[in-house]
Amino acid sequence: MAMNLVVVLAIVVILVGLLAALKIKSPTKDGSLAFQSREPFLSPAERSFLGVLEQALDNNYRVLGKVRLGDLIKPAKGLSKSKRVSALNKVNQKHVDFVVCSSTDLAVLGVVELDDQSHGREDRAERDLFVDEALSGAGIPIARFSAKKGYQIQEVRTKLADMFKITLIGSASTLPQAQEPTPPQAVLKSEPGSTPTVAQPEHMEMIPMCERCGATMVKRQAKNGEHAGKFFWACSTFPKCRQVVAIT
Ligand SMILES: [Zn+2]
């Protein structure tokens, strides 16, 4: 009898010890949590497209990046507890690329997704379908764009206006800019390897991406110097990046 008690006690002691050992298994040895930066926050393609969206929209709208689906929608009323939990888990683990809001009250007007190569994958297609259905069920429109090297701002603007039922006025060239980059003379004179293009109306133009940093470029007009009045593309991150491309 006494022997049995000793065995039971021994087992209890071992179990308690094991549990304690498991609990101590925290991320770092000293027991504190440790993190490291997940930079970059947006992929180069997403960052470029954010610039495109900002140019396509006017000051009445704002773009937020990488928003959790669970912050946009929640399970509908009347779901059973288990369905509710599984719906919550699904929306809490997913993010959408961009949300377009009204700048006054941040009311959600629509979601923008940038589809890169990964969207062709089967798991990704399943995820896209879920996001599309969840958002449309909640009455939030979603606009999908394919990742490209360049975008026609007017095309993007028209699609956003149509899908989000918003009115878009103003264009990129009217956006205020604190500083003006100056075009280097050599770049304006000739761009080796580039083919001269016929001047196009603003809405037909492709907005190029900066070859140096991947940001979108914005159209500028030379204010003075030999080329005063001429237009050129300048990196939108100026003065951080001073890349310019001549418009011939
Ligand atoms: Zn740049």
PDB file of C-alpha atoms and ligand atoms in Angstrom:
ATOM      1  CA  MET A   1       0.000   0.000   0.000  1.00  0.00           C
ATOM      2  CA  ALA A   2       2.729   2.422   1.093  1.00  0.00           C
ATOM      3  CA  MET A   3       4.738   1.279  -1.901  1.00  0.00           C
ATOM      4  CA  ASN A   4       1.853   2.132  -4.251  1.00  0.00           C
ATOM      5  CA  LEU A   5       1.622   5.601  -2.756  1.00  0.00           C
ATOM      6  CA  VAL A   6       5.306   6.183  -3.382  1.00  0.00           C
ATOM      7  CA  VAL A   7       4.915   5.115  -7.040  1.00  0.00           C
ATOM      8  CA  VAL A   8       1.924   7.407  -7.503  1.00  0.00           C
ATOM      9  CA  LEU A   9       3.788  10.298  -5.875  1.00  0.00           C
ATOM     10  CA  ALA A  10       6.798   9.666  -8.069  1.00  0.00           C
ATOM     11  CA  ILE A  11       4.633   9.720 -11.208  1.00  0.00           C
ATOM     12  CA  VAL A  12       3.013  12.978 -10.091  1.00  0.00           C
ATOM     13  CA  VAL A  13       6.408  14.567  -9.467  1.00  0.00           C
ATOM     14  CA  ILE A  14       7.637  13.474 -12.899  1.00  0.00           C
ATOM     15  CA  LEU A  15       4.504  14.802 -14.615  1.00  0.00           C
ATOM     16  CA  VAL A  16       4.736  18.170 -12.852  1.00  0.00           C
ATOM     17  CA  GLY A  17       8.386  18.367 -13.838  1.00  0.00           C
ATOM     18  CA  LEU A  18       7.563  17.590 -17.481  1.00  0.00           C
ATOM     19  CA  LEU A  19       4.805  20.208 -17.597  1.00  0.00           C
ATOM     20  CA  ALA A  20       7.143  22.816 -16.109  1.00  0.00           C
ATOM     21  CA  ALA A  21       9.795  21.930 -18.676  1.00  0.00           C
ATOM     22  CA  LEU A  22       7.262  22.337 -21.506  1.00  0.00           C
ATOM     23  CA  LYS A  23       6.133  25.699 -20.167  1.00  0.00           C
ATOM     24  CA  ILE A  24       9.704  26.999 -20.026  1.00  0.00           C
ATOM     25  CA  LYS A  25      10.015  26.302 -23.753  1.00  0.00           C
ATOM     26  CA  SER A  26       9.462  29.970 -24.671  1.00  0.00           C
ATOM     27  CA  PRO A  27      10.935  31.661 -27.786  1.00  0.00           C
ATOM     28  CA  THR A  28      14.152  32.712 -26.116  1.00  0.00           C
ATOM     29  CA  LYS A  29      16.252  31.182 -23.368  1.00  0.00           C
ATOM     30  CA  ASP A  30      15.760  34.058 -20.945  1.00  0.00           C
ATOM     31  CA  GLY A  31      11.987  33.726 -21.355  1.00  0.00           C
ATOM     32  CA  SER A  32      11.371  37.081 -23.050  1.00  0.00           C
ATOM     33  CA  LEU A  33       9.807  37.379 -26.499  1.00  0.00           C
ATOM     34  CA  ALA A  34      12.022  38.304 -29.402  1.00  0.00           C
ATOM     35  CA  PHE A  35      11.149  39.808 -32.781  1.00  0.00           C
ATOM     36  CA  GLN A  36      12.860  40.963 -35.906  1.00  0.00           C
ATOM     37  CA  SER A  37      11.767  43.355 -38.608  1.00  0.00           C
ATOM     38  CA  ARG A  38       9.833  41.870 -41.516  1.00  0.00           C
ATOM     39  CA  GLU A  39      10.933  44.584 -43.922  1.00  0.00           C
ATOM     40  CA  PRO A  40      10.061  45.417 -46.585  1.00  0.00           C
ATOM     41  CA  PHE A  41       6.527  46.244 -45.543  1.00  0.00           C
ATOM     42  CA  LEU A  42       5.253  46.045 -49.125  1.00  0.00           C
ATOM     43  CA  SER A  43       6.760  44.123 -52.023  1.00  0.00           C
ATOM     44  CA  PRO A  44       8.335  46.257 -54.787  1.00  0.00           C
ATOM     45  CA  ALA A  45       5.325  45.555 -57.034  1.00  0.00           C
ATOM     46  CA  GLU A  46       2.890  46.571 -54.289  1.00  0.00           C
ATOM     47  CA  ARG A  47       4.871  49.690 -53.512  1.00  0.00           C
ATOM     48  CA  SER A  48       4.857  50.704 -57.165  1.00  0.00           C
ATOM     49  CA  PHE A  49       1.147  50.093 -57.459  1.00  0.00           C
ATOM     50  CA  LEU A  50       0.459  52.134 -54.330  1.00  0.00           C
ATOM     51  CA  GLY A  51       2.016  55.061 -56.198  1.00  0.00           C
ATOM     52  CA  VAL A  52      -0.220  54.350 -59.198  1.00  0.00           C
ATOM     53  CA  LEU A  53      -3.329  54.269 -56.991  1.00  0.00           C
ATOM     54  CA  GLU A  54      -2.363  57.516 -55.320  1.00  0.00           C
ATOM     55  CA  GLN A  55      -1.981  59.148 -58.707  1.00  0.00           C
ATOM     56  CA  ALA A  56      -5.243  57.727 -60.005  1.00  0.00           C
ATOM     57  CA  LEU A  57      -7.230  58.922 -56.989  1.00  0.00           C
ATOM     58  CA  ASP A  58      -7.671  62.536 -55.984  1.00  0.00           C
ATOM     59  CA  ASN A  59      -7.495  64.177 -52.562  1.00  0.00           C
ATOM     60  CA  ASN A  60     -10.988  63.008 -51.618  1.00  0.00           C
ATOM     61  CA  TYR A  61      -9.645  59.475 -51.243  1.00  0.00           C
ATOM     62  CA  ARG A  62      -6.963  57.706 -49.290  1.00  0.00           C
ATOM     63  CA  VAL A  63      -5.282  54.376 -49.795  1.00  0.00           C
ATOM     64  CA  LEU A  64      -4.367  52.130 -46.866  1.00  0.00           C
ATOM     65  CA  GLY A  65      -2.026  49.231 -47.463  1.00  0.00           C
ATOM     66  CA  LYS A  66      -2.090  45.660 -46.162  1.00  0.00           C
ATOM     67  CA  VAL A  67      -5.330  45.703 -44.203  1.00  0.00           C
ATOM     68  CA  ARG A  68      -6.543  42.666 -42.292  1.00  0.00           C
ATOM     69  CA  LEU A  69      -9.710  41.238 -43.811  1.00  0.00           C
ATOM     70  CA  GLY A  70     -11.071  40.849 -40.264  1.00  0.00           C
ATOM     71  CA  ASP A  71     -10.858  44.622 -39.820  1.00  0.00           C
ATOM     72  CA  LEU A  72     -13.111  45.119 -42.846  1.00  0.00           C
ATOM     73  CA  ILE A  73     -15.746  42.420 -42.387  1.00  0.00           C
ATOM     74  CA  LYS A  74     -17.116  40.270 -39.575  1.00  0.00           C
ATOM     75  CA  PRO A  75     -19.240  37.112 -39.489  1.00  0.00           C
ATOM     76  CA  ALA A  76     -22.904  37.833 -40.258  1.00  0.00           C
ATOM     77  CA  LYS A  77     -25.495  37.617 -37.495  1.00  0.00           C
ATOM     78  CA  GLY A  78     -27.252  34.316 -37.004  1.00  0.00           C
ATOM     79  CA  LEU A  79     -24.282  31.999 -37.584  1.00  0.00           C
ATOM     80  CA  SER A  80     -23.861  29.059 -35.217  1.00  0.00           C
ATOM     81  CA  LYS A  81     -21.037  29.384 -32.702  1.00  0.00           C
ATOM     82  CA  SER A  82     -18.749  26.949 -34.520  1.00  0.00           C
ATOM     83  CA  LYS A  83     -19.375  28.574 -37.911  1.00  0.00           C
ATOM     84  CA  ARG A  84     -18.768  31.954 -36.366  1.00  0.00           C
ATOM     85  CA  VAL A  85     -15.413  30.864 -34.954  1.00  0.00           C
ATOM     86  CA  SER A  86     -14.297  29.337 -38.242  1.00  0.00           C
ATOM     87  CA  ALA A  87     -15.446  32.451 -40.163  1.00  0.00           C
ATOM     88  CA  LEU A  88     -13.509  34.660 -37.734  1.00  0.00           C
ATOM     89  CA  ASN A  89     -10.386  32.551 -38.092  1.00  0.00           C
ATOM     90  CA  LYS A  90     -10.583  32.772 -41.872  1.00  0.00           C
ATOM     91  CA  VAL A  91     -10.903  36.557 -42.014  1.00  0.00           C
ATOM     92  CA  ASN A  92      -8.431  37.218 -39.219  1.00  0.00           C
ATOM     93  CA  GLN A  93      -5.628  35.385 -40.989  1.00  0.00           C
ATOM     94  CA  LYS A  94      -5.956  37.196 -44.308  1.00  0.00           C
ATOM     95  CA  HIS A  95      -4.920  40.611 -45.536  1.00  0.00           C
ATOM     96  CA  VAL A  96      -6.002  42.545 -48.578  1.00  0.00           C
ATOM     97  CA  ASP A  97      -3.442  44.595 -50.520  1.00  0.00           C
ATOM     98  CA  PHE A  98      -5.133  48.008 -50.448  1.00  0.00           C
ATOM     99  CA  VAL A  99      -8.277  49.644 -49.144  1.00  0.00           C
ATOM    100  CA  VAL A 100      -9.608  52.807 -50.760  1.00  0.00           C
ATOM    101  CA  CYS A 101     -11.332  55.067 -48.223  1.00  0.00           C
ATOM    102  CA  SER A 102     -13.034  58.396 -48.267  1.00  0.00           C
ATOM    103  CA  SER A 103     -10.490  60.850 -46.847  1.00  0.00           C
ATOM    104  CA  THR A 104     -13.043  62.619 -44.672  1.00  0.00           C
ATOM    105  CA  ASP A 105     -14.422  59.724 -42.599  1.00  0.00           C
ATOM    106  CA  LEU A 106     -12.264  56.812 -43.814  1.00  0.00           C
ATOM    107  CA  ALA A 107     -15.417  54.998 -44.933  1.00  0.00           C
ATOM    108  CA  VAL A 108     -14.360  51.915 -46.888  1.00  0.00           C
ATOM    109  CA  LEU A 109     -15.200  52.367 -50.575  1.00  0.00           C
ATOM    110  CA  GLY A 110     -13.524  49.306 -51.975  1.00  0.00           C
ATOM    111  CA  VAL A 111     -10.645  46.875 -51.892  1.00  0.00           C
ATOM    112  CA  VAL A 112      -7.840  46.748 -54.456  1.00  0.00           C
ATOM    113  CA  GLU A 113      -5.841  43.591 -54.995  1.00  0.00           C
ATOM    114  CA  LEU A 114      -2.697  43.419 -57.054  1.00  0.00           C
ATOM    115  CA  ASP A 115      -2.477  40.034 -58.696  1.00  0.00           C
ATOM    116  CA  ASP A 116       1.077  38.874 -59.282  1.00  0.00           C
ATOM    117  CA  GLN A 117       2.269  35.462 -60.474  1.00  0.00           C
ATOM    118  CA  SER A 118       1.397  33.858 -57.119  1.00  0.00           C
ATOM    119  CA  HIS A 119      -2.303  34.430 -57.811  1.00  0.00           C
ATOM    120  CA  GLY A 120      -2.184  31.699 -60.458  1.00  0.00           C
ATOM    121  CA  ARG A 121      -1.287  29.074 -57.847  1.00  0.00           C
ATOM    122  CA  GLU A 122      -4.068  26.795 -56.715  1.00  0.00           C
ATOM    123  CA  ASP A 123      -3.938  27.725 -53.012  1.00  0.00           C
ATOM    124  CA  ARG A 124      -3.811  31.369 -53.949  1.00  0.00           C
ATOM    125  CA  ALA A 125      -6.776  31.005 -56.326  1.00  0.00           C
ATOM    126  CA  GLU A 126      -8.767  29.441 -53.496  1.00  0.00           C
ATOM    127  CA  ARG A 127      -7.819  32.309 -51.184  1.00  0.00           C
ATOM    128  CA  ASP A 128      -8.790  34.887 -53.853  1.00  0.00           C
ATOM    129  CA  LEU A 129     -12.160  33.236 -54.358  1.00  0.00           C
ATOM    130  CA  PHE A 130     -12.841  33.275 -50.620  1.00  0.00           C
ATOM    131  CA  VAL A 131     -11.854  36.961 -50.345  1.00  0.00           C
ATOM    132  CA  ASP A 132     -13.988  37.880 -53.378  1.00  0.00           C
ATOM    133  CA  GLU A 133     -17.055  36.104 -52.013  1.00  0.00           C
ATOM    134  CA  ALA A 134     -16.606  37.347 -48.458  1.00  0.00           C
ATOM    135  CA  LEU A 135     -16.232  40.955 -49.559  1.00  0.00           C
ATOM    136  CA  SER A 136     -19.050  40.902 -52.084  1.00  0.00           C
ATOM    137  CA  GLY A 137     -21.294  39.297 -49.468  1.00  0.00           C
ATOM    138  CA  ALA A 138     -20.505  42.231 -47.186  1.00  0.00           C
ATOM    139  CA  GLY A 139     -21.184  44.698 -50.001  1.00  0.00           C
ATOM    140  CA  ILE A 140     -17.568  45.838 -50.429  1.00  0.00           C
ATOM    141  CA  PRO A 141     -16.478  46.024 -54.085  1.00  0.00           C
ATOM    142  CA  ILE A 142     -13.117  44.585 -55.045  1.00  0.00           C
ATOM    143  CA  ALA A 143     -10.992  45.670 -58.005  1.00  0.00           C
ATOM    144  CA  ARG A 144      -8.247  43.347 -59.181  1.00  0.00           C
ATOM    145  CA  PHE A 145      -5.279  44.554 -61.200  1.00  0.00           C
ATOM    146  CA  SER A 146      -2.510  42.456 -62.728  1.00  0.00           C
ATOM    147  CA  ALA A 147       1.020  43.403 -61.746  1.00  0.00           C
ATOM    148  CA  LYS A 148       2.716  45.089 -64.698  1.00  0.00           C
ATOM    149  CA  LYS A 149       5.778  47.175 -65.453  1.00  0.00           C
ATOM    150  CA  GLY A 150       3.700  50.244 -66.219  1.00  0.00           C
ATOM    151  CA  TYR A 151       0.108  51.396 -65.883  1.00  0.00           C
ATOM    152  CA  GLN A 152      -2.151  53.762 -67.703  1.00  0.00           C
ATOM    153  CA  ILE A 153      -3.341  56.027 -64.930  1.00  0.00           C
ATOM    154  CA  GLN A 154      -6.561  56.847 -66.731  1.00  0.00           C
ATOM    155  CA  GLU A 155      -7.327  53.138 -67.137  1.00  0.00           C
ATOM    156  CA  VAL A 156      -6.805  52.554 -63.411  1.00  0.00           C
ATOM    157  CA  ARG A 157      -8.847  55.642 -62.583  1.00  0.00           C
ATOM    158  CA  THR A 158     -11.749  54.535 -64.785  1.00  0.00           C
ATOM    159  CA  LYS A 159     -11.792  51.044 -63.301  1.00  0.00           C
ATOM    160  CA  LEU A 160     -11.756  52.378 -59.729  1.00  0.00           C
ATOM    161  CA  ALA A 161     -14.503  54.912 -60.485  1.00  0.00           C
ATOM    162  CA  ASP A 162     -16.665  52.218 -62.125  1.00  0.00           C
ATOM    163  CA  MET A 163     -16.191  49.529 -59.505  1.00  0.00           C
ATOM    164  CA  PHE A 164     -16.302  51.717 -56.404  1.00  0.00           C
ATOM    165  CA  LYS A 165     -19.027  54.025 -57.748  1.00  0.00           C
ATOM    166  CA  ILE A 166     -16.945  57.085 -57.031  1.00  0.00           C
ATOM    167  CA  THR A 167     -16.336  60.269 -58.997  1.00  0.00           C
ATOM    168  CA  LEU A 168     -12.712  60.974 -59.741  1.00  0.00           C
ATOM    169  CA  ILE A 169     -11.632  64.417 -60.705  1.00  0.00           C
ATOM    170  CA  GLY A 170      -8.179  65.895 -60.951  1.00  0.00           C
ATOM    171  CA  SER A 171      -5.095  64.257 -62.294  1.00  0.00           C
ATOM    172  CA  ALA A 172      -1.558  63.490 -61.231  1.00  0.00           C
ATOM    173  CA  SER A 173      -0.165  66.664 -62.747  1.00  0.00           C
ATOM    174  CA  THR A 174      -2.303  68.828 -60.450  1.00  0.00           C
ATOM    175  CA  LEU A 175      -1.008  67.219 -57.241  1.00  0.00           C
ATOM    176  CA  PRO A 176       1.023  69.656 -55.181  1.00  0.00           C
ATOM    177  CA  GLN A 177       4.715  68.943 -54.872  1.00  0.00           C
ATOM    178  CA  ALA A 178       7.041  70.518 -52.336  1.00  0.00           C
ATOM    179  CA  GLN A 179      10.144  70.342 -54.466  1.00  0.00           C
ATOM    180  CA  GLU A 180      10.842  70.237 -58.141  1.00  0.00           C
ATOM    181  CA  PRO A 181      13.569  68.011 -59.502  1.00  0.00           C
ATOM    182  CA  THR A 182      15.558  69.497 -62.339  1.00  0.00           C
ATOM    183  CA  PRO A 183      16.163  67.478 -65.463  1.00  0.00           C
ATOM    184  CA  PRO A 184      19.808  66.808 -66.210  1.00  0.00           C
ATOM    185  CA  GLN A 185      20.611  68.303 -69.597  1.00  0.00           C
ATOM    186  CA  ALA A 186      22.186  65.132 -70.908  1.00  0.00           C
ATOM    187  CA  VAL A 187      19.086  63.069 -70.151  1.00  0.00           C
ATOM    188  CA  LEU A 188      16.802  65.523 -71.868  1.00  0.00           C
ATOM    189  CA  LYS A 189      18.944  65.771 -74.969  1.00  0.00           C
ATOM    190  CA  SER A 190      18.969  62.120 -75.861  1.00  0.00           C
ATOM    191  CA  GLU A 191      18.131  58.862 -74.186  1.00  0.00           C
ATOM    192  CA  PRO A 192      20.232  56.170 -75.860  1.00  0.00           C
ATOM    193  CA  GLY A 193      18.216  53.168 -76.876  1.00  0.00           C
ATOM    194  CA  SER A 194      14.873  54.833 -76.424  1.00  0.00           C
ATOM    195  CA  THR A 195      12.565  55.304 -79.336  1.00  0.00           C
ATOM    196  CA  PRO A 196      11.028  58.701 -79.812  1.00  0.00           C
ATOM    197  CA  THR A 197       7.320  58.712 -79.076  1.00  0.00           C
ATOM    198  CA  VAL A 198       4.630  60.904 -80.481  1.00  0.00           C
ATOM    199  CA  ALA A 199       3.182  63.236 -77.865  1.00  0.00           C
ATOM    200  CA  GLN A 200       0.082  61.614 -76.376  1.00  0.00           C
ATOM    201  CA  PRO A 201      -2.784  63.136 -74.472  1.00  0.00           C
ATOM    202  CA  GLU A 202      -2.286  62.857 -70.695  1.00  0.00           C
ATOM    203  CA  HIS A 203      -4.918  60.157 -70.189  1.00  0.00           C
ATOM    204  CA  MET A 204      -3.329  57.799 -72.717  1.00  0.00           C
ATOM    205  CA  GLU A 205       0.085  57.893 -71.119  1.00  0.00           C
ATOM    206  CA  MET A 206       1.769  54.938 -69.447  1.00  0.00           C
ATOM    207  CA  ILE A 207       3.223  55.875 -66.081  1.00  0.00           C
ATOM    208  CA  PRO A 208       6.702  54.326 -66.014  1.00  0.00           C
ATOM    209  CA  MET A 209       8.304  52.741 -62.976  1.00  0.00           C
ATOM    210  CA  CYS A 210      11.640  54.049 -61.752  1.00  0.00           C
ATOM    211  CA  GLU A 211      14.391  51.728 -62.969  1.00  0.00           C
ATOM    212  CA  ARG A 212      16.536  52.591 -59.988  1.00  0.00           C
ATOM    213  CA  CYS A 213      14.132  52.065 -57.079  1.00  0.00           C
ATOM    214  CA  GLY A 214      10.861  50.648 -58.428  1.00  0.00           C
ATOM    215  CA  ALA A 215       8.672  53.580 -57.394  1.00  0.00           C
ATOM    216  CA  THR A 216       6.265  55.176 -59.845  1.00  0.00           C
ATOM    217  CA  MET A 217       7.439  58.160 -61.796  1.00  0.00           C
ATOM    218  CA  VAL A 218       5.634  61.461 -62.071  1.00  0.00           C
ATOM    219  CA  LYS A 219       5.541  63.866 -64.961  1.00  0.00           C
ATOM    220  CA  ARG A 220       7.321  67.150 -64.419  1.00  0.00           C
ATOM    221  CA  GLN A 221       7.896  70.234 -66.478  1.00  0.00           C
ATOM    222  CA  ALA A 222      11.288  71.876 -66.590  1.00  0.00           C
ATOM    223  CA  LYS A 223      10.919  75.358 -65.145  1.00  0.00           C
ATOM    224  CA  ASN A 224      14.029  77.030 -66.442  1.00  0.00           C
ATOM    225  CA  GLY A 225      17.172  76.468 -68.399  1.00  0.00           C
ATOM    226  CA  GLU A 226      17.596  75.461 -71.961  1.00  0.00           C
ATOM    227  CA  HIS A 227      14.716  72.967 -71.762  1.00  0.00           C
ATOM    228  CA  ALA A 228      12.214  75.155 -69.938  1.00  0.00           C
ATOM    229  CA  GLY A 229       8.674  74.046 -70.675  1.00  0.00           C
ATOM    230  CA  LYS A 230       9.674  70.515 -71.669  1.00  0.00           C
ATOM    231  CA  PHE A 231       8.192  67.542 -69.829  1.00  0.00           C
ATOM    232  CA  PHE A 232      10.123  64.687 -68.286  1.00  0.00           C
ATOM    233  CA  TRP A 233       9.550  61.790 -65.887  1.00  0.00           C
ATOM    234  CA  ALA A 234      11.013  62.079 -62.389  1.00  0.00           C
ATOM    235  CA  CYS A 235      11.015  59.473 -59.637  1.00  0.00           C
ATOM    236  CA  SER A 236       8.128  60.078 -57.240  1.00  0.00           C
ATOM    237  CA  THR A 237      10.446  59.546 -54.282  1.00  0.00           C
ATOM    238  CA  PHE A 238      12.492  62.629 -55.209  1.00  0.00           C
ATOM    239  CA  PRO A 239      14.734  63.863 -53.586  1.00  0.00           C
ATOM    240  CA  LYS A 240      15.519  60.389 -52.195  1.00  0.00           C
ATOM    241  CA  CYS A 241      15.934  59.048 -55.716  1.00  0.00           C
ATOM    242  CA  ARG A 242      16.875  61.455 -58.482  1.00  0.00           C
ATOM    243  CA  GLN A 243      16.168  59.234 -61.466  1.00  0.00           C
ATOM    244  CA  VAL A 244      14.780  61.150 -64.449  1.00  0.00           C
ATOM    245  CA  VAL A 245      13.745  60.029 -67.897  1.00  0.00           C
ATOM    246  CA  ALA A 246      13.333  62.316 -70.866  1.00  0.00           C
ATOM    247  CA  ILE A 247      10.029  62.449 -72.700  1.00  0.00           C
ATOM    248  CA  THR A 248      10.975  62.730 -76.330  1.00  0.00           C
TER     249      THR A 248
HETATM  250 ZN    ZN B   1      13.533  56.038 -58.024  1.00  0.00          ZN
END
